[in-house]
Coordinates of C-alpha atoms and ligand atoms in Angstrom, one line a residue:
M72 CA 101.0 10.8 104.1
I73 CA 98.6 13.7 104.3
A74 CA 98.7 15.3 107.7
Q75 CA 95.1 16.6 107.6
A76 CA 92.8 15.4 104.8
N77 CA 90.6 18.3 103.7
R78 CA 87.2 17.4 102.4
Q79 CA 87.5 18.0 98.7
E80 CA 84.8 19.4 96.4
L81 CA 82.4 16.6 95.3
L82 CA 82.8 16.3 91.5
L83 CA 79.6 14.7 90.5
A84 CA 79.1 13.4 87.0
R85 CA 77.0 15.9 84.8
R86 CA 74.3 13.3 84.3
M87 CA 73.4 13.6 88.0
S88 CA 72.0 17.0 87.4
R89 CA 69.4 15.5 85.1
L90 CA 68.1 12.9 87.6
G91 CA 64.7 13.7 89.1
T92 CA 63.1 12.3 92.2
E93 CA 59.9 10.9 93.7
T94 CA 58.6 13.6 96.2
A95 CA 56.5 11.1 98.1
F96 CA 59.6 10.0 100.0
E97 CA 60.5 13.6 100.8
V98 CA 57.0 14.5 102.1
L99 CA 57.0 11.3 104.2
S100 CA 60.2 12.3 105.9
K101 CA 58.9 15.8 106.5
A102 CA 55.7 14.3 108.0
R103 CA 57.7 12.0 110.2
A104 CA 59.8 14.9 111.5
L105 CA 56.5 16.7 112.5
E106 CA 55.3 13.5 114.2
A107 CA 58.6 13.3 116.1
K108 CA 57.6 16.8 117.5
G109 CA 54.4 15.3 118.8
R110 CA 52.1 16.4 115.9
S111 CA 49.4 14.0 114.7
I112 CA 49.7 13.4 110.9
I113 CA 47.4 11.4 108.6
H114 CA 49.6 9.9 106.0
L115 CA 48.0 10.1 102.5
E116 CA 51.2 10.7 100.6
I117 CA 52.7 7.3 100.0
G118 CA 51.5 5.1 97.2
E119 CA 51.5 1.7 98.8
P120 CA 48.7 -0.6 99.9
D121 CA 48.1 -0.5 103.6
F122 CA 47.2 -4.2 103.6
S123 CA 49.5 -7.0 104.6
T124 CA 51.0 -9.4 102.1
P125 CA 48.6 -12.3 101.8
E126 CA 49.5 -15.0 104.4
N127 CA 50.1 -17.8 101.8
V128 CA 52.7 -15.6 100.1
V129 CA 54.4 -14.8 103.4
E130 CA 54.5 -18.5 104.2
A131 CA 56.0 -19.3 100.8
G132 CA 58.7 -16.7 101.4
V133 CA 59.5 -17.9 104.9
D134 CA 59.5 -21.5 103.7
A135 CA 61.9 -20.6 100.8
L136 CA 64.3 -18.9 103.3
R137 CA 64.3 -22.1 105.5
K138 CA 64.9 -24.2 102.4
G139 CA 68.0 -22.3 101.4
W140 CA 66.7 -20.0 98.7
T141 CA 69.2 -17.5 100.1
H142 CA 71.7 -17.5 97.2
Y143 CA 72.3 -15.9 93.8
G144 CA 70.1 -17.1 91.0
P145 CA 70.0 -16.4 87.3
S146 CA 70.0 -12.7 86.4
A147 CA 66.8 -12.9 84.4
G148 CA 65.0 -14.6 87.3
L149 CA 64.3 -18.2 88.5
P150 CA 63.2 -20.4 85.5
E151 CA 60.1 -21.5 87.5
L152 CA 59.0 -17.9 88.1
R153 CA 59.7 -16.8 84.5
K154 CA 57.5 -19.8 83.3
T155 CA 54.8 -18.8 85.8
I156 CA 54.8 -15.2 84.7
A157 CA 54.8 -16.2 81.0
E158 CA 51.7 -18.4 81.6
Y159 CA 50.0 -15.6 83.6
V160 CA 50.7 -12.9 81.0
S161 CA 49.7 -15.2 78.2
R162 CA 46.4 -15.9 79.9
T163 CA 45.6 -12.3 81.0
R164 CA 46.7 -10.5 77.9
G165 CA 45.6 -13.2 75.4
V166 CA 49.1 -13.5 73.8
E167 CA 51.7 -16.3 73.7
V168 CA 54.6 -15.3 75.9
K169 CA 57.7 -17.5 76.2
P170 CA 59.8 -17.6 79.5
E171 CA 62.8 -16.1 77.4
E172 CA 60.6 -13.0 77.0
V173 CA 60.3 -12.4 80.8
V174 CA 62.9 -10.6 83.0
V175 CA 62.4 -10.5 86.7
V176 CA 63.7 -7.5 88.5
P177 CA 63.5 -5.9 92.0
G178 CA 60.3 -4.0 91.5
G179 CA 58.5 -2.4 88.6
K180 CA 60.7 0.7 88.7
P181 CA 63.9 -1.1 87.4
I182 CA 62.1 -1.9 84.2
M183 CA 61.7 1.9 83.5
F184 CA 65.4 2.4 84.4
F185 CA 66.7 -0.4 82.3
A186 CA 64.4 0.1 79.3
M187 CA 65.6 3.7 79.1
L188 CA 69.2 2.8 79.5
A189 CA 69.0 0.1 76.9
L190 CA 67.0 2.0 74.3
I191 CA 67.5 5.8 74.6
D192 CA 70.4 7.6 73.0
D193 CA 71.1 11.4 73.2
G194 CA 68.2 13.3 71.6
D195 CA 65.9 10.3 71.2
E196 CA 62.4 11.4 72.1
V197 CA 60.1 9.6 74.6
I198 CA 56.4 10.6 74.9
Y199 CA 55.2 10.2 78.4
P200 CA 52.0 11.0 80.4
N201 CA 52.0 14.3 82.4
P202 CA 50.8 14.4 85.2
G203 CA 52.4 11.0 85.5
F204 CA 54.7 8.8 87.6
P205 CA 57.7 11.1 88.1
I206 CA 60.3 8.5 87.5
Y207 CA 59.5 8.4 83.7
E208 CA 60.6 12.0 83.1
S209 CA 63.5 11.5 85.5
M210 CA 64.8 8.5 83.7
I211 CA 64.3 9.8 80.2
N212 CA 66.4 12.9 81.1
Y213 CA 69.0 10.8 82.9
A214 CA 69.4 8.6 79.8
G215 CA 70.0 11.6 77.7
G216 CA 66.6 11.5 75.9
K217 CA 64.2 14.3 75.2
A218 CA 61.1 14.0 77.4
V219 CA 58.0 14.9 75.5
P220 CA 54.9 15.3 77.7
I221 CA 51.4 14.4 76.7
Q222 CA 49.1 16.3 78.9
L223 CA 46.3 14.3 80.6
R224 CA 43.2 16.4 80.9
E225 CA 40.6 16.3 83.6
E226 CA 37.8 17.0 81.1
R227 CA 38.7 13.6 79.4
D228 CA 38.7 11.9 82.8
F229 CA 42.4 11.9 82.5
A230 CA 42.5 9.5 79.6
M231 CA 45.2 10.6 77.1
D232 CA 44.0 12.4 73.9
V233 CA 45.3 10.0 71.3
D234 CA 45.1 12.5 68.5
E235 CA 47.2 14.9 70.5
M236 CA 49.7 12.1 71.2
A237 CA 49.8 11.4 67.5
S238 CA 50.8 15.0 66.8
L239 CA 53.8 14.7 69.2
I240 CA 55.3 11.8 67.3
S241 CA 58.4 12.8 65.3
H242 CA 61.2 11.1 63.4
S243 CA 63.1 11.0 66.8
T244 CA 60.3 9.3 68.7
K245 CA 61.7 6.0 70.1
L246 CA 59.4 5.1 72.9
I247 CA 55.8 5.9 74.1
I248 CA 54.9 5.4 77.7
L249 CA 51.3 4.3 78.6
N250 CA 50.1 3.9 82.1
S251 CA 46.6 2.5 82.8
P252 CA 45.1 2.7 85.5
Q253 CA 47.1 5.7 86.0
N254 CA 49.1 7.2 88.9
P255 CA 48.3 10.0 90.0
T256 CA 45.0 10.6 88.3
G257 CA 43.2 7.2 88.5
G258 CA 42.4 7.6 84.8
V259 CA 42.0 4.6 82.6
L260 CA 42.8 4.4 78.8
P261 CA 39.7 2.8 77.2
R262 CA 40.3 -0.2 74.8
A263 CA 39.3 1.9 71.7
D264 CA 42.1 4.4 72.6
V265 CA 44.6 1.7 73.2
E266 CA 43.8 0.2 69.7
K267 CA 44.1 3.7 68.2
V268 CA 47.6 4.2 69.7
A269 CA 48.6 0.9 68.0
E270 CA 47.1 2.0 64.7
I271 CA 48.9 5.4 64.9
I272 CA 52.3 3.7 65.6
G273 CA 51.6 1.5 62.5
D274 CA 54.8 0.4 60.8
R275 CA 57.0 2.9 62.6
N276 CA 59.9 1.6 64.7
I277 CA 58.5 2.8 68.0
L278 CA 58.3 0.8 71.1
V279 CA 55.6 1.2 73.9
L280 CA 56.5 0.9 77.5
S281 CA 53.1 -0.1 79.0
D282 CA 53.0 0.3 82.7
E283 CA 50.3 -2.0 83.9
I284 CA 51.3 -2.2 87.6
Y285 CA 47.7 -1.2 88.7
N286 CA 45.9 -3.4 86.2
R287 CA 44.3 -5.6 88.9
L288 CA 43.1 -2.5 90.6
Q289 CA 40.7 -1.2 88.0
F290 CA 37.2 -0.4 89.2
A291 CA 35.0 -0.9 86.1
G292 CA 35.5 -2.8 82.9
E293 CA 38.4 -5.1 82.1
P294 CA 41.9 -3.7 81.7
F295 CA 43.1 -3.9 78.2
S296 CA 46.8 -4.1 77.3
I297 CA 48.4 -2.8 74.1
M298 CA 50.3 -6.0 74.0
S299 CA 46.9 -7.7 73.2
V300 CA 46.5 -5.7 69.9
P301 CA 47.5 -8.0 66.9
G302 CA 51.0 -7.1 65.8
M303 CA 51.9 -5.2 69.0
Q304 CA 53.4 -7.9 71.1
D305 CA 56.9 -7.4 69.7
R306 CA 56.7 -3.6 70.1
T307 CA 55.5 -3.7 73.7
I308 CA 57.5 -3.7 76.9
L309 CA 55.0 -4.7 79.5
L310 CA 55.8 -3.6 83.0
D311 CA 53.9 -5.4 85.8
G312 CA 54.7 -6.6 89.2
F313 CA 53.7 -7.7 92.7
S314 CA 54.0 -4.4 94.7
K315 CA 50.5 -3.1 94.3
T316 CA 48.5 -6.3 93.4
Y317 CA 49.7 -8.4 96.3
A318 CA 50.8 -5.6 98.7
M319 CA 54.4 -6.6 98.3
T320 CA 56.1 -3.2 98.0
G321 CA 58.9 -4.1 100.4
W322 CA 59.7 -7.5 98.9
R323 CA 61.1 -5.7 95.8
I324 CA 59.9 -7.8 92.9
G325 CA 58.5 -6.9 89.5
Y326 CA 58.9 -7.9 85.8
G327 CA 59.1 -6.9 82.3
V328 CA 57.8 -8.8 79.3
M329 CA 59.3 -8.0 75.9
R330 CA 60.8 -9.4 72.7
D331 CA 63.5 -11.9 73.6
D332 CA 66.4 -10.0 72.1
L333 CA 65.6 -7.0 74.2
A334 CA 65.0 -9.2 77.3
A335 CA 68.6 -10.5 76.8
Q336 CA 69.9 -6.9 76.9
I337 CA 67.8 -6.0 80.0
T338 CA 69.3 -9.1 81.6
R339 CA 72.8 -7.8 80.9
L340 CA 71.8 -4.6 82.8
M341 CA 70.6 -6.9 85.7
T342 CA 73.9 -8.7 85.7
N343 CA 75.7 -5.4 85.9
S344 CA 73.6 -3.8 88.6
N345 CA 71.7 -6.3 90.9
S346 CA 73.0 -9.7 89.8
C347 CA 69.5 -11.0 90.4
T348 CA 66.3 -10.5 92.3
A349 CA 66.3 -12.0 95.8
S350 CA 65.7 -15.7 95.4
F351 CA 63.2 -16.2 98.3
T352 CA 61.2 -13.2 97.1
Q353 CA 60.9 -14.9 93.7
M354 CA 59.6 -18.1 95.4
A355 CA 57.0 -16.0 97.1
G356 CA 56.1 -14.4 93.7
I357 CA 55.4 -18.0 92.3
E358 CA 52.9 -18.5 95.1
A359 CA 51.4 -15.1 94.7
L360 CA 50.5 -15.8 91.0
R361 CA 49.5 -19.5 91.5
G362 CA 47.7 -19.3 94.8
D363 CA 44.4 -18.0 96.0
Q364 CA 43.5 -14.7 94.3
S365 CA 40.7 -13.6 96.6
P366 CA 42.9 -11.2 98.6
V367 CA 43.5 -9.3 95.4
E368 CA 39.8 -8.8 94.8
R369 CA 39.2 -7.8 98.4
M370 CA 41.8 -5.1 98.2
R371 CA 40.4 -3.9 94.8
A372 CA 36.9 -3.7 96.2
E373 CA 38.1 -1.9 99.3
F374 CA 40.1 0.7 97.3
E375 CA 37.0 1.3 95.2
R376 CA 34.8 1.9 98.3
R377 CA 37.3 4.2 99.8
S378 CA 38.0 6.1 96.6
A379 CA 34.2 6.8 96.2
M380 CA 33.8 7.9 99.8
F381 CA 36.9 10.2 99.6
A382 CA 36.0 11.8 96.3
A383 CA 32.5 12.5 97.5
G384 CA 33.9 14.0 100.7
L385 CA 36.3 16.2 98.8
N386 CA 33.5 17.4 96.6
K387 CA 31.7 18.8 99.6
I388 CA 34.8 21.0 100.5
K389 CA 34.8 24.5 99.2
G390 CA 37.3 25.0 96.4
F391 CA 37.9 21.2 95.9
S392 CA 36.4 19.1 93.0
C393 CA 37.3 15.5 92.5
R394 CA 36.4 13.0 89.8
M395 CA 35.8 9.4 90.8
P396 CA 39.0 7.6 89.8
K397 CA 38.6 4.5 87.6
G398 CA 41.4 2.5 89.2
A399 CA 44.6 2.5 91.4
F400 CA 44.2 4.1 94.9
Y401 CA 44.5 7.8 94.6
G402 CA 42.2 10.9 94.7
F403 CA 43.4 13.7 92.4
P404 CA 41.2 16.7 93.1
N405 CA 41.2 20.0 91.3
I406 CA 42.0 22.8 93.7
T407 CA 42.2 25.8 91.5
A408 CA 39.0 27.3 93.0
T409 CA 40.7 27.6 96.3
G410 CA 42.9 30.3 94.8
W411 CA 46.0 28.5 96.0
R412 CA 48.7 26.9 94.0
S413 CA 49.3 23.1 94.6
K414 CA 52.6 23.1 96.4
P415 CA 51.9 25.8 99.0
L416 CA 48.4 24.2 99.6
A417 CA 50.0 20.7 100.1
D418 CA 52.5 22.3 102.5
A419 CA 49.8 24.2 104.4
L420 CA 47.6 21.1 104.8
L421 CA 50.6 19.2 106.2
E422 CA 51.8 21.8 108.5
D423 CA 48.5 23.4 109.7
A424 CA 46.0 20.5 109.3
G425 CA 48.2 17.5 109.7
V426 CA 47.2 15.9 106.4
A427 CA 50.1 14.7 104.3
A428 CA 49.3 14.8 100.5
L429 CA 51.3 15.5 97.4
S430 CA 51.3 18.5 95.2
G431 CA 50.1 17.7 91.7
T432 CA 53.4 19.3 90.5
S433 CA 55.2 16.3 92.0
F434 CA 53.9 14.5 88.9
G435 CA 55.0 17.0 86.3
A436 CA 54.2 20.6 85.3
F437 CA 50.7 19.7 84.1
G438 CA 49.9 18.6 87.7
E439 CA 49.6 22.3 88.7
G440 CA 46.0 22.9 90.1
Y441 CA 45.8 19.4 91.7
L442 CA 46.7 17.5 94.8
R443 CA 47.2 13.7 95.1
F444 CA 45.8 11.8 98.1
S445 CA 46.5 8.2 98.5
V446 CA 43.5 6.2 99.9
A447 CA 45.7 3.5 101.1
N448 CA 44.6 4.3 104.7
S449 CA 41.6 3.3 106.9
M450 CA 38.2 4.6 106.2
E451 CA 38.4 6.2 109.7
N452 CA 41.6 8.1 108.9
L453 CA 40.2 9.1 105.5
E454 CA 37.1 10.6 107.2
K455 CA 39.3 12.3 109.8
A456 CA 41.5 13.7 107.0
L457 CA 38.4 15.1 105.2
E458 CA 37.3 16.8 108.4
R459 CA 40.7 18.3 108.9
I460 CA 40.9 19.6 105.4
D461 CA 37.4 21.1 105.6
G462 CA 38.3 22.7 109.0
W463 CA 41.4 24.3 107.4
V464 CA 39.5 25.5 104.4
R465 CA 36.8 27.1 106.6
Q466 CA 39.4 29.0 108.5
N467 CA 41.6 30.0 105.7
L468 CA 39.5 30.5 102.5
Ligands
PLP1073 C1 52.8 3.9 87.8 C2 53.7 3.2 88.7 N1 54.6 2.3 88.1 C3 55.5 1.7 88.8 C4 55.7 1.8 90.1 C5 56.8 1.1 90.8 O1 56.5 0.0 91.6 P1 57.6 -0.8 92.3 O2 57.4 -0.5 93.8 O3 57.2 -2.2 92.1 O4 58.9 -0.5 91.8 C6 54.8 2.7 90.8 C7 55.0 2.8 92.3 O5 54.4 3.7 92.9 C8 53.8 3.3 90.1 O6 52.9 4.2 90.6

């Protein structure tokens, strides 16, 4: 027996040094700590709808709990939900999806994680949007791949330059990540560009991870999936889910649609990690897809209204200029004319003005010069935030 156990050095696996993070959660806890000291903070840092999950979906979840949907289910998802998703994706993307091509997972994020683990070997290259959702870069690196950023530029309204993307393709490229509407910029990839990406890939053995989690929150025009391009269904891993569309972030449910042999491998990763997605959550997911869709349209219209108001408000503030986002629920203003760098400015706005936003660099190196504000907050709070930012700018610039 050891008389006194000393705490030994923690010997982490090397791969842990390659894992990134999502700063939104760190800023949230910093903001909460300031609130605990009595400060008033307006939360514009977290990317989740401020609406409640639609009542019919809540009822379906509660009903499922009462009826005993509280046990393990199949790793790939309940057959009824896989069938419902297959029908939904077939209808919305104009393709024919079979239930065997659907894997239900706890949120959209696990599809990124599992796709990378299943496909990326040491040195394989993955092209991903930057600024972009930080988990892409984190997971590429964690899996041992080489993260190849494609810069999204403000002058193109943050739509990727497809010719530039083509120039980044090499013999080692295994995967290209698309995200439209995009987090954090609110950019949308137009149909012609999506078709051009497919054309560029041509016969090469490259897969596309198409993150379409915001596709029901596009402000103008119809979203267009690369899965809809003839010949691309087999090469696309479509990531979608319920978090943003139905305000279900805390239920943890999302899905991937992909060729059936890859779906079987992602299912093995589910068996090894989560066993399955919570059964009652999946029952609520069936209701979300089959039930009344009017709450989705109401949320979309409200995000559009707030985004327009917030972008216009930012444009009146010295040093800020903001394009009108084309989808999702973020404002991504250029702040270079303030003379400040992104991270110190985000810190100062939180600490001095009580407005929690994220530095553009939380979304990759090409996010320098920008801040991200989530408009998933009331009009009243958004207006108050604009006043506070303006007040801070008047005092400090
Ligand atoms: C672009 C993008 N993809 C995926 C996700 C993950 O969503 P989920 O909460 O369903 O895992 C998010 C969440 O912020 C996102 O912004």
